[in-house]
Tab-separated table of C-alpha atoms in Angstrom:
chain	number	residue	atom	x	y	z
F	1	MET	CA	-8.774	-31.384	2.014
F	2	GLY	CA	-9.892	-28.410	4.055
F	3	SER	CA	-7.332	-26.185	5.643
F	4	LYS	CA	-7.303	-24.937	9.204
F	5	LEU	CA	-6.453	-21.280	8.953
F	6	ILE	CA	-5.437	-18.857	11.662
F	7	SER	CA	-7.765	-15.925	12.315
F	8	LEU	CA	-6.100	-12.627	13.129
F	9	PHE	CA	-7.496	-9.194	13.738
F	10	LEU	CA	-7.866	-6.770	10.852
F	11	LEU	CA	-5.306	-4.003	11.145
F	12	PHE	CA	-6.299	-0.374	10.893
F	13	LEU	CA	-5.070	1.774	8.039
F	14	PRO	CA	-1.955	3.732	8.963
F	15	LEU	CA	-1.729	7.493	8.736
F	16	LEU	CA	0.154	8.391	5.579
F	17	THR	CA	2.205	11.465	4.745
F	18	VAL	CA	0.333	11.768	1.475
F	19	THR	CA	-3.375	11.403	0.916
F	20	ILE	CA	-4.079	8.003	-0.600
F	21	LEU	CA	-7.189	7.971	-2.685
F	22	SER	CA	-9.360	4.949	-3.213
F	23	GLY	CA	-9.195	5.517	-6.969
F	24	ALA	CA	-11.744	6.134	-9.643
F	25	GLU	CA	-14.432	4.183	-7.754
F	26	GLU	CA	-14.292	6.495	-4.735
F	27	ALA	CA	-18.003	7.163	-4.544
F	28	PHE	CA	-19.353	3.653	-4.934
F	29	ALA	CA	-21.082	3.498	-1.558
F	30	SER	CA	-22.007	5.580	1.417
F	31	ASP	CA	-21.147	4.470	4.945
F	32	LYS	CA	-23.964	2.210	6.063
F	33	THR	CA	-24.265	-0.757	8.379
F	34	VAL	CA	-27.341	-2.948	8.177
F	35	LEU	CA	-28.251	-5.711	10.613
F	36	LEU	CA	-30.127	-8.443	8.790
F	37	VAL	CA	-32.229	-10.750	10.928
F	38	ASN	CA	-34.266	-13.424	9.155
F	39	GLY	CA	-33.862	-11.479	5.941
F	40	HIS	CA	-35.257	-8.195	7.323
F	41	ASN	CA	-33.255	-4.990	7.634
F	42	SER	CA	-32.784	-2.902	10.743
F	43	THR	CA	-30.313	-0.072	11.056
F	44	ALA	CA	-27.337	-0.636	13.329
F	45	GLY	CA	-24.385	1.500	14.301
F	46	SER	CA	-21.487	1.651	11.855
F	47	GLY	CA	-19.243	0.046	13.141
F	48	ASP	CA	-1.848	-23.363	9.483
F	49	GLY	CA	-2.079	-25.890	8.666
F	50	GLY	CA	-2.604	-28.112	5.613
F	51	MET	CA	-1.784	-25.535	2.949
F	52	SER	CA	0.226	-27.891	0.791
F	53	SER	CA	-2.662	-29.259	-1.281
F	54	LEU	CA	-2.765	-26.222	-3.547
F	55	ARG	CA	0.788	-24.919	-3.539
F	56	GLY	CA	2.123	-23.478	-6.763
F	57	LYS	CA	3.210	-20.164	-8.227
F	58	LYS	CA	0.649	-20.301	-11.029
F	59	GLN	CA	-1.340	-23.343	-10.104
F	60	ARG	CA	-4.529	-24.124	-11.945
F	61	ARG	CA	-4.764	-27.852	-11.282
F	62	ALA	CA	-6.035	-29.473	-8.133
F	63	SER	CA	-5.714	-33.198	-7.517
F	64	GLY	CA	-4.939	-33.802	-11.192
F	65	CYS	CA	-7.943	-31.805	-12.397
F	66	ASN	CA	-7.747	-28.637	-14.474
F	67	LEU	CA	-10.784	-26.828	-13.125
F	68	PHE	CA	-10.694	-24.238	-15.892
F	69	GLN	CA	-10.645	-26.391	-19.036
F	70	GLY	CA	-14.133	-27.520	-19.924
F	71	ARG	CA	-17.478	-26.414	-21.331
F	72	TRP	CA	-20.839	-24.989	-20.321
F	73	VAL	CA	-23.746	-27.427	-19.997
F	74	PHE	CA	-27.440	-26.855	-19.369
F	75	ASP	CA	-28.323	-27.517	-15.732
F	76	ALA	CA	-31.919	-27.227	-14.542
F	77	SER	CA	-30.804	-27.107	-10.882
F	78	TYR	CA	-29.321	-23.630	-11.366
F	79	PRO	CA	-29.229	-20.850	-10.217
F	80	PHE	CA	-27.984	-21.099	-6.629
F	81	TYR	CA	-30.310	-18.350	-5.377
F	82	ASP	CA	-33.087	-15.946	-6.300
F	83	SER	CA	-31.944	-12.347	-6.683
F	84	SER	CA	-35.167	-11.077	-5.112
F	85	THR	CA	-34.346	-12.799	-1.813
F	86	CYS	CA	-30.676	-11.792	-1.587
F	87	PRO	CA	-30.251	-8.472	0.267
F	88	PHE	CA	-26.668	-7.867	-0.897
F	89	ILE	CA	-27.005	-7.330	-4.685
F	90	ASP	CA	-26.302	-3.908	-6.205
F	91	GLY	CA	-28.817	-2.773	-8.782
F	92	GLU	CA	-26.207	-2.748	-11.543
F	93	PHE	CA	-25.992	-6.556	-11.311
F	94	ASP	CA	-29.693	-7.313	-10.675
F	95	CYS	CA	-30.685	-7.962	-14.281
F	96	LEU	CA	-34.039	-9.617	-13.559
F	97	LYS	CA	-35.125	-6.696	-11.373
F	98	PHE	CA	-34.475	-4.330	-14.260
F	99	GLY	CA	-36.471	-6.318	-16.765
F	100	ARG	CA	-34.267	-8.907	-18.435
F	101	PRO	CA	-36.929	-11.118	-20.038
F	102	ASP	CA	-34.959	-14.325	-20.655
F	103	LYS	CA	-33.827	-16.639	-17.865
F	104	GLN	CA	-31.970	-19.368	-19.714
F	105	PHE	CA	-28.650	-17.628	-18.961
F	106	LEU	CA	-29.197	-18.696	-15.342
F	107	LYS	CA	-29.317	-22.388	-16.253
F	108	TYR	CA	-25.733	-23.238	-17.166
F	109	SER	CA	-23.091	-24.968	-15.069
F	110	TRP	CA	-19.395	-25.273	-15.763
F	111	GLN	CA	-18.168	-28.808	-16.447
F	112	PRO	CA	-14.392	-29.392	-16.399
F	113	GLU	CA	-13.208	-31.968	-18.916
F	114	SER	CA	-11.484	-34.338	-16.510
F	115	CYS	CA	-13.441	-34.168	-13.256
F	116	ALA	CA	-16.562	-32.967	-11.481
F	117	ILE	CA	-16.495	-29.981	-9.163
F	118	PRO	CA	-18.364	-30.033	-5.848
F	119	ARG	CA	-21.643	-28.153	-5.704
F	120	PHE	CA	-21.380	-25.157	-3.448
F	121	ASP	CA	-22.671	-25.718	0.096
F	122	GLY	CA	-22.961	-22.448	1.980
F	123	ALA	CA	-23.590	-24.049	5.383
F	124	ALA	CA	-20.519	-26.269	4.988
F	125	PHE	CA	-18.495	-23.209	3.928
F	126	LEU	CA	-19.504	-21.381	7.113
F	127	ARG	CA	-18.635	-24.345	9.318
F	128	LYS	CA	-15.262	-24.798	7.639
F	129	TYR	CA	-14.318	-21.117	7.885
F	130	ARG	CA	-15.813	-20.411	11.301
F	131	GLY	CA	-14.018	-17.404	12.771
F	132	LYS	CA	-12.173	-16.682	9.521
F	133	ARG	CA	-11.939	-13.706	7.203
F	134	ILE	CA	-12.058	-13.878	3.394
F	135	MET	CA	-11.151	-10.671	1.548
F	136	PHE	CA	-11.656	-9.660	-2.072
F	137	VAL	CA	-9.252	-6.914	-3.167
F	138	GLY	CA	-9.720	-5.083	-6.443
F	139	ASP	CA	-12.248	-3.280	-8.616
F	140	SER	CA	-15.946	-3.669	-9.434
F	141	LEU	CA	-15.354	-7.233	-10.677
F	142	SER	CA	-14.295	-8.005	-7.110
F	143	LEU	CA	-17.561	-6.388	-5.995
F	144	ASN	CA	-19.378	-8.698	-8.429
F	145	MET	CA	-17.679	-11.762	-6.925
F	146	TRP	CA	-18.046	-10.594	-3.296
F	147	GLU	CA	-21.791	-10.016	-3.612
F	148	SER	CA	-22.177	-13.345	-5.412
F	149	LEU	CA	-20.504	-15.265	-2.575
F	150	GLY	CA	-22.637	-13.475	-0.009
F	151	CYS	CA	-25.809	-14.456	-1.873
F	152	MET	CA	-24.678	-18.063	-2.305
F	153	ILE	CA	-24.044	-18.447	1.417
F	154	HIS	CA	-27.216	-16.590	2.371
F	155	ALA	CA	-29.308	-18.970	0.239
F	156	SER	CA	-28.031	-21.886	2.361
F	157	VAL	CA	-28.726	-20.154	5.697
F	158	PRO	CA	-31.507	-17.639	4.927
F	159	ASN	CA	-32.350	-17.106	8.604
F	160	ALA	CA	-28.796	-16.393	9.702
F	161	LYS	CA	-28.149	-13.064	11.388
F	162	THR	CA	-25.780	-10.934	9.339
F	163	THR	CA	-24.135	-7.530	9.533
F	164	PHE	CA	-23.642	-5.824	6.176
F	165	THR	CA	-21.488	-2.685	6.016
F	166	LYS	CA	-20.705	-0.778	2.806
F	167	ARG	CA	-17.937	1.775	2.999
F	168	THR	CA	-15.181	3.170	0.826
F	169	PRO	CA	-12.772	1.477	0.511
F	170	LEU	CA	-13.546	-1.379	2.962
F	171	SER	CA	-16.897	-3.175	3.130
F	172	SER	CA	-17.862	-6.257	5.092
F	173	LEU	CA	-20.501	-8.942	5.397
F	174	THR	CA	-20.420	-11.018	8.590
F	175	PHE	CA	-22.436	-14.151	9.328
F	176	GLN	CA	-22.615	-13.593	13.048
F	177	GLU	CA	-23.247	-17.064	14.471
F	178	TYR	CA	-20.231	-18.385	12.594
F	179	GLY	CA	-17.907	-15.411	12.893
F	180	VAL	CA	-17.248	-15.590	9.144
F	181	THR	CA	-16.537	-12.246	7.502
F	182	LEU	CA	-16.400	-11.542	3.787
F	183	ASN	CA	-14.537	-8.299	3.137
F	184	LEU	CA	-14.282	-6.201	-0.002
F	185	TYR	CA	-11.426	-3.718	-0.364
F	186	ARG	CA	-11.972	-1.465	-3.380
F	187	THR	CA	-8.730	-0.497	-5.096
F	188	PRO	CA	-9.051	-0.664	-8.880
F	189	TYR	CA	-5.313	-0.593	-9.628
F	190	ILE	CA	-4.091	-2.358	-6.435
F	191	VAL	CA	-1.115	0.038	-6.474
F	192	ASP	CA	-1.631	3.507	-5.033
F	193	ILE	CA	-3.126	6.673	-6.392
F	194	ALA	CA	-1.691	9.608	-4.442
F	195	LYS	CA	-2.860	13.205	-4.487
F	196	GLU	CA	0.147	15.338	-5.410
F	197	ARG	CA	0.608	18.945	-6.539
F	198	VAL	CA	0.065	17.983	-10.182
F	199	GLY	CA	-3.107	16.019	-9.432
F	200	ARG	CA	-3.891	12.317	-9.035
F	201	VAL	CA	-0.776	10.223	-9.570
F	202	LEU	CA	-0.858	6.483	-10.218
F	203	ASN	CA	2.333	5.234	-8.550
F	204	LEU	CA	3.368	1.950	-10.148
F	205	GLY	CA	5.911	1.270	-7.406
F	206	ALA	CA	3.820	1.962	-4.277
F	207	ILE	CA	1.306	-0.253	-2.543
F	208	ASP	CA	0.910	1.403	0.860
F	209	GLY	CA	-2.708	2.542	0.658
F	210	GLY	CA	-4.446	-0.601	1.864
F	211	ALA	CA	-1.697	-3.146	2.299
F	212	ASP	CA	-1.817	-3.245	6.100
F	213	VAL	CA	-5.520	-4.118	5.921
F	214	TRP	CA	-4.825	-7.094	3.670
F	215	LYS	CA	-2.245	-8.663	5.972
F	216	ASN	CA	-3.209	-11.548	8.234
F	217	THR	CA	-6.428	-12.333	6.372
F	218	ASP	CA	-7.191	-16.042	6.037
F	219	VAL	CA	-8.039	-15.978	2.326
F	220	LEU	CA	-7.083	-13.166	-0.090
F	221	VAL	CA	-8.532	-12.932	-3.610
F	222	PHE	CA	-6.921	-10.172	-5.695
F	223	ASN	CA	-8.117	-8.749	-8.993
F	224	SER	CA	-7.109	-5.917	-11.311
F	225	TRP	CA	-7.122	-4.889	-14.986
F	226	HIS	CA	-10.585	-3.456	-15.706
F	227	TRP	CA	-9.581	0.148	-14.898
F	228	TRP	CA	-6.122	0.063	-16.478
F	229	THR	CA	-7.663	0.476	-19.945
F	230	HIS	CA	-9.867	3.480	-19.107
F	231	LYS	CA	-9.093	6.788	-20.759
F	232	GLY	CA	-10.584	10.256	-20.841
F	233	GLN	CA	-13.093	11.176	-18.139
F	234	SER	CA	-13.312	7.607	-16.841
F	235	GLN	CA	-9.551	7.452	-16.228
F	236	GLY	CA	-8.798	7.350	-12.519
F	237	TRP	CA	-5.543	9.347	-12.548
F	238	ASP	CA	-3.857	12.373	-14.156
F	239	TYR	CA	-0.206	11.204	-14.219
F	240	ILE	CA	1.741	7.970	-13.831
F	241	ARG	CA	4.804	7.742	-11.608
F	242	ASP	CA	7.199	5.128	-12.981
F	243	GLY	CA	10.260	5.113	-10.742
F	244	SER	CA	11.700	8.619	-10.894
F	245	SER	CA	9.692	9.506	-14.021
F	246	LEU	CA	6.354	11.320	-13.987
F	247	VAL	CA	4.519	10.816	-17.282
F	248	ARG	CA	1.145	11.705	-18.723
F	249	ASP	CA	0.591	8.198	-20.081
F	250	MET	CA	2.328	5.012	-21.162
F	251	ASN	CA	1.525	1.673	-22.738
F	252	ARG	CA	-1.206	0.298	-20.528
F	253	LEU	CA	0.008	-3.308	-20.644
F	254	ASP	CA	3.490	-2.137	-19.590
F	255	ALA	CA	1.959	-0.107	-16.776
F	256	PHE	CA	-0.141	-3.083	-15.666
F	257	TYR	CA	2.929	-5.326	-15.657
F	258	LYS	CA	4.882	-2.883	-13.502
F	259	GLY	CA	2.003	-2.328	-11.110
F	260	LEU	CA	1.264	-6.036	-10.784
F	261	SER	CA	4.974	-6.718	-10.205
F	262	THR	CA	4.821	-4.305	-7.273
F	263	TRP	CA	1.890	-6.311	-5.891
F	264	ALA	CA	3.832	-9.572	-6.393
F	265	ARG	CA	6.801	-8.212	-4.431
F	266	TRP	CA	4.447	-7.135	-1.669
F	267	VAL	CA	2.967	-10.645	-1.416
F	268	ASP	CA	6.411	-12.253	-1.428
F	269	GLN	CA	7.649	-9.955	1.330
F	270	ASN	CA	4.562	-9.603	3.522
F	271	VAL	CA	2.192	-12.571	3.307
F	272	ASP	CA	2.722	-15.703	5.396
F	273	THR	CA	1.272	-18.288	3.052
F	274	THR	CA	1.265	-20.942	5.765
F	275	LYS	CA	-1.524	-18.896	7.321
F	276	THR	CA	-3.067	-17.056	4.368
F	277	ARG	CA	-4.256	-18.579	1.101
F	278	VAL	CA	-3.647	-16.190	-1.806
F	279	PHE	CA	-5.592	-16.231	-5.076
F	280	PHE	CA	-5.511	-14.017	-8.130
F	281	GLN	CA	-8.789	-13.735	-10.000
F	282	GLY	CA	-7.917	-14.049	-13.671
F	283	ILE	CA	-8.807	-11.425	-16.259
F	284	SER	CA	-12.557	-10.946	-16.610
F	285	PRO	CA	-13.372	-10.342	-20.300
F	286	THR	CA	-15.738	-7.894	-21.974
F	287	HIS	CA	-18.064	-8.535	-24.912
F	288	TYR	CA	-18.387	-5.214	-26.715
F	289	GLU	CA	-16.718	-6.405	-29.932
F	290	GLY	CA	-18.599	-9.205	-31.677
F	291	ARG	CA	-15.742	-9.785	-34.097
F	292	GLU	CA	-14.004	-11.597	-31.231
F	293	TRP	CA	-16.521	-14.446	-31.541
F	294	ASN	CA	-17.198	-14.059	-35.295
F	295	GLU	CA	-20.302	-11.858	-35.024
F	296	PRO	CA	-18.741	-8.520	-36.040
F	297	ARG	CA	-21.907	-6.431	-35.820
F	298	LYS	CA	-22.950	-7.612	-32.379
F	299	SER	CA	-22.115	-7.067	-28.712
F	300	CYS	CA	-23.446	-8.694	-25.549
F	301	SER	CA	-26.874	-7.093	-26.120
F	302	GLY	CA	-29.523	-9.667	-26.925
F	303	GLN	CA	-27.212	-12.636	-26.385
F	304	MET	CA	-29.137	-15.534	-24.846
F	305	GLN	CA	-26.756	-18.492	-24.751
F	306	PRO	CA	-23.049	-19.228	-24.283
F	307	LEU	CA	-20.602	-20.092	-27.007
F	308	GLY	CA	-20.163	-23.814	-27.492
F	309	GLY	CA	-16.893	-25.669	-27.114
F	310	SER	CA	-13.990	-24.954	-24.817
F	311	SER	CA	-12.040	-22.233	-26.629
F	312	TYR	CA	-12.706	-18.613	-27.589
F	313	PRO	CA	-12.209	-17.680	-31.249
F	314	SER	CA	-9.949	-14.670	-30.620
F	315	GLY	CA	-7.952	-16.294	-27.809
F	316	GLN	CA	-7.116	-14.820	-24.421
F	317	PRO	CA	-6.538	-11.072	-23.969
F	318	PRO	CA	-2.916	-9.872	-23.652
F	319	ALA	CA	-3.494	-8.935	-20.006
F	320	ALA	CA	-3.869	-12.644	-19.173
F	321	GLY	CA	-0.299	-13.155	-20.376
F	322	VAL	CA	0.865	-10.366	-18.063
F	323	VAL	CA	-0.785	-12.088	-15.103
F	324	SER	CA	0.859	-15.415	-15.989
F	325	LYS	CA	4.268	-13.781	-16.368
F	326	VAL	CA	4.064	-12.028	-13.003
F	327	LEU	CA	2.755	-15.062	-11.099
F	328	SER	CA	5.464	-17.286	-12.563
F	329	SER	CA	8.118	-14.973	-11.120
F	330	MET	CA	6.796	-15.072	-7.550
F	331	LYS	CA	8.426	-16.869	-4.628
F	332	LYS	CA	5.215	-17.361	-2.647
F	333	PRO	CA	2.441	-19.705	-3.848
F	334	VAL	CA	-0.487	-17.906	-5.473
F	335	PHE	CA	-3.370	-19.863	-7.016
F	336	LEU	CA	-4.625	-18.452	-10.308
F	337	LEU	CA	-8.400	-18.579	-10.609
F	338	ASP	CA	-8.084	-18.797	-14.374
F	339	ILE	CA	-11.621	-17.698	-15.190
F	340	THR	CA	-10.780	-15.897	-18.442
F	341	THR	CA	-11.675	-18.465	-21.107
F	342	LEU	CA	-14.732	-19.864	-19.362
F	343	SER	CA	-15.979	-16.282	-18.934
F	344	GLN	CA	-15.224	-15.390	-22.561
F	345	LEU	CA	-17.662	-18.140	-23.546
F	346	ARG	CA	-20.457	-16.375	-21.599
F	347	LYS	CA	-21.345	-13.534	-23.958
F	348	ASP	CA	-24.922	-13.980	-22.692
F	349	ALA	CA	-24.222	-13.304	-19.012
F	350	HIS	CA	-23.721	-9.505	-18.893
F	351	PRO	CA	-26.289	-6.953	-17.698
F	352	SER	CA	-26.231	-5.317	-21.167
F	353	SER	CA	-29.188	-2.888	-20.985
F	354	TYR	CA	-30.603	-4.393	-17.772
F	355	GLY	CA	-28.233	-2.812	-15.264
F	356	GLY	CA	-30.563	-0.003	-14.256
F	357	ASP	CA	-28.428	2.907	-15.487
F	358	GLY	CA	-29.666	3.188	-19.063
F	359	GLY	CA	-26.366	2.166	-20.631
F	360	THR	CA	-25.035	-1.050	-22.139
F	361	ASP	CA	-22.814	-2.981	-19.747
F	362	CYS	CA	-20.798	-5.766	-21.375
F	363	SER	CA	-18.128	-5.676	-18.636
F	364	HIS	CA	-19.858	-6.783	-15.447
F	365	TRP	CA	-22.064	-9.821	-14.884
F	366	CYS	CA	-25.643	-10.457	-13.840
F	367	LEU	CA	-26.370	-11.913	-10.408
F	368	PRO	CA	-27.281	-14.697	-10.181
F	369	GLY	CA	-24.902	-15.613	-12.944
F	370	LEU	CA	-21.316	-16.161	-13.946
F	371	PRO	CA	-19.602	-14.916	-10.729
F	372	ASP	CA	-21.412	-17.751	-8.910
F	373	THR	CA	-19.297	-20.142	-10.994
F	374	TRP	CA	-16.154	-18.183	-10.084
F	375	ASN	CA	-17.032	-18.730	-6.434
F	376	GLN	CA	-17.840	-22.395	-6.977
F	377	LEU	CA	-14.357	-22.792	-8.452
F	378	LEU	CA	-12.867	-20.899	-5.507
F	379	TYR	CA	-14.784	-23.266	-3.216
F	380	ALA	CA	-13.433	-26.270	-5.156
F	381	ALA	CA	-9.861	-24.936	-4.968
F	382	LEU	CA	-10.177	-24.377	-1.219
F	383	SER	CA	-11.715	-27.834	-0.695
F	384	MET	CA	-9.410	-30.058	-2.744
C-alpha cells in the first residue's frame, strides 16, 4: 500500500573547513535552469506513516514476491516513452539519436517468477507523491536512473509544466502542478573527496560533503561502485585516507566496504525511516568481457537480445557481496533494489558505440531501456 510521507525543506550545504570536491564527475553539467511548458523550453532564473510494508535490512521481497528473480520476455507494449519527445535525456544515453539501427532491445519487460509487477503510471506516481521529494544519490548510473524516471513520468503528463535544473553536484526536476521534485546528487564514492596539501584525498571515514542535503528527503535511492574500480587518469583521487593512514592505493573491494560502511553508519544515525524510505540501487554490471557469458571474443557491441534464463553464467560480481554484507549489518531498514542479475542478462542494452562520444560504452544504459525497468521495480516496491 502507498505510504504517506512527510515533506521537509531541502537543507543547504554547510560551510566546511576543507574544500569538498564533487569527485571525478565534477564537470558533468553547467548551471542551467529550464522551464518546460507543454514540452517547449524557455530559460528561467537558476534558482509517516505506513512504512511497515517494506521493512527489512536487506529486503528484496514484497508481499511474498521476489521482484528480482525472473526472466526477460518480449513485450510489444514497450518502451514507456520515445526518446525524441523526452527533454531530459543526456546524449550519452540517447542511443537512437546517435544511430543505433536496431530497436528490439526496447521491447523487453521483466517478468518475476512468482508474481506480476504493476505497469508504471506516471500520473498516479505524481498524485501519490504530491509535495514530496525523491533523491538519487551516486554516480552516472544514478544519472541514468534519474533521467529515466523523469522521462517515464513526462510521458504520462506531457503537457505538465516542469522546471529542470542541472548543476554540480545537485540537480532537480520538478513537476510544478504536483510539487513533486526528483533530485540527483552526484557523488561517485558517496564518501568524501577532500582537497588536501597532497592532492585529492578519498576519505573512507567521512561523509560530510552532501549529507545534510540528503536528510529529510521522502525517498532516497543510493548507488555507488562504478568509480571505485577506476585507475590511472580516470581515477577520481590521488590518495586514500583510511583512519589515520594515508595510502596511495589499496584493495578496491576493501576500500568500497569501508566507504559503504561509513554510509551505513550515517543512515543508521541520521535518517528517520518512519519519514524517509531508503533504497540502495544494487551493483550495475558492465559487459566488456564476453567470457562472462561464454562469448570470449565479444563485448556489448553488436548485441541485439538479452541472455535467456534467470541466471548469469559467471555469477554476481564481488561488489554485490559487499553491498549485501553492509546492508545486513545495518540497524535501519534499507530496501535493496537488487538489479544486478537482471541487468547482467541485458548485454544488449548498453550504448556501445551509439553514445555520441566515439567510444564503446558497455557500462551505462540506453534510454529508453533498462533503467526504466529499475524504476518500474522501484515503483512496485513503493506501491506494495
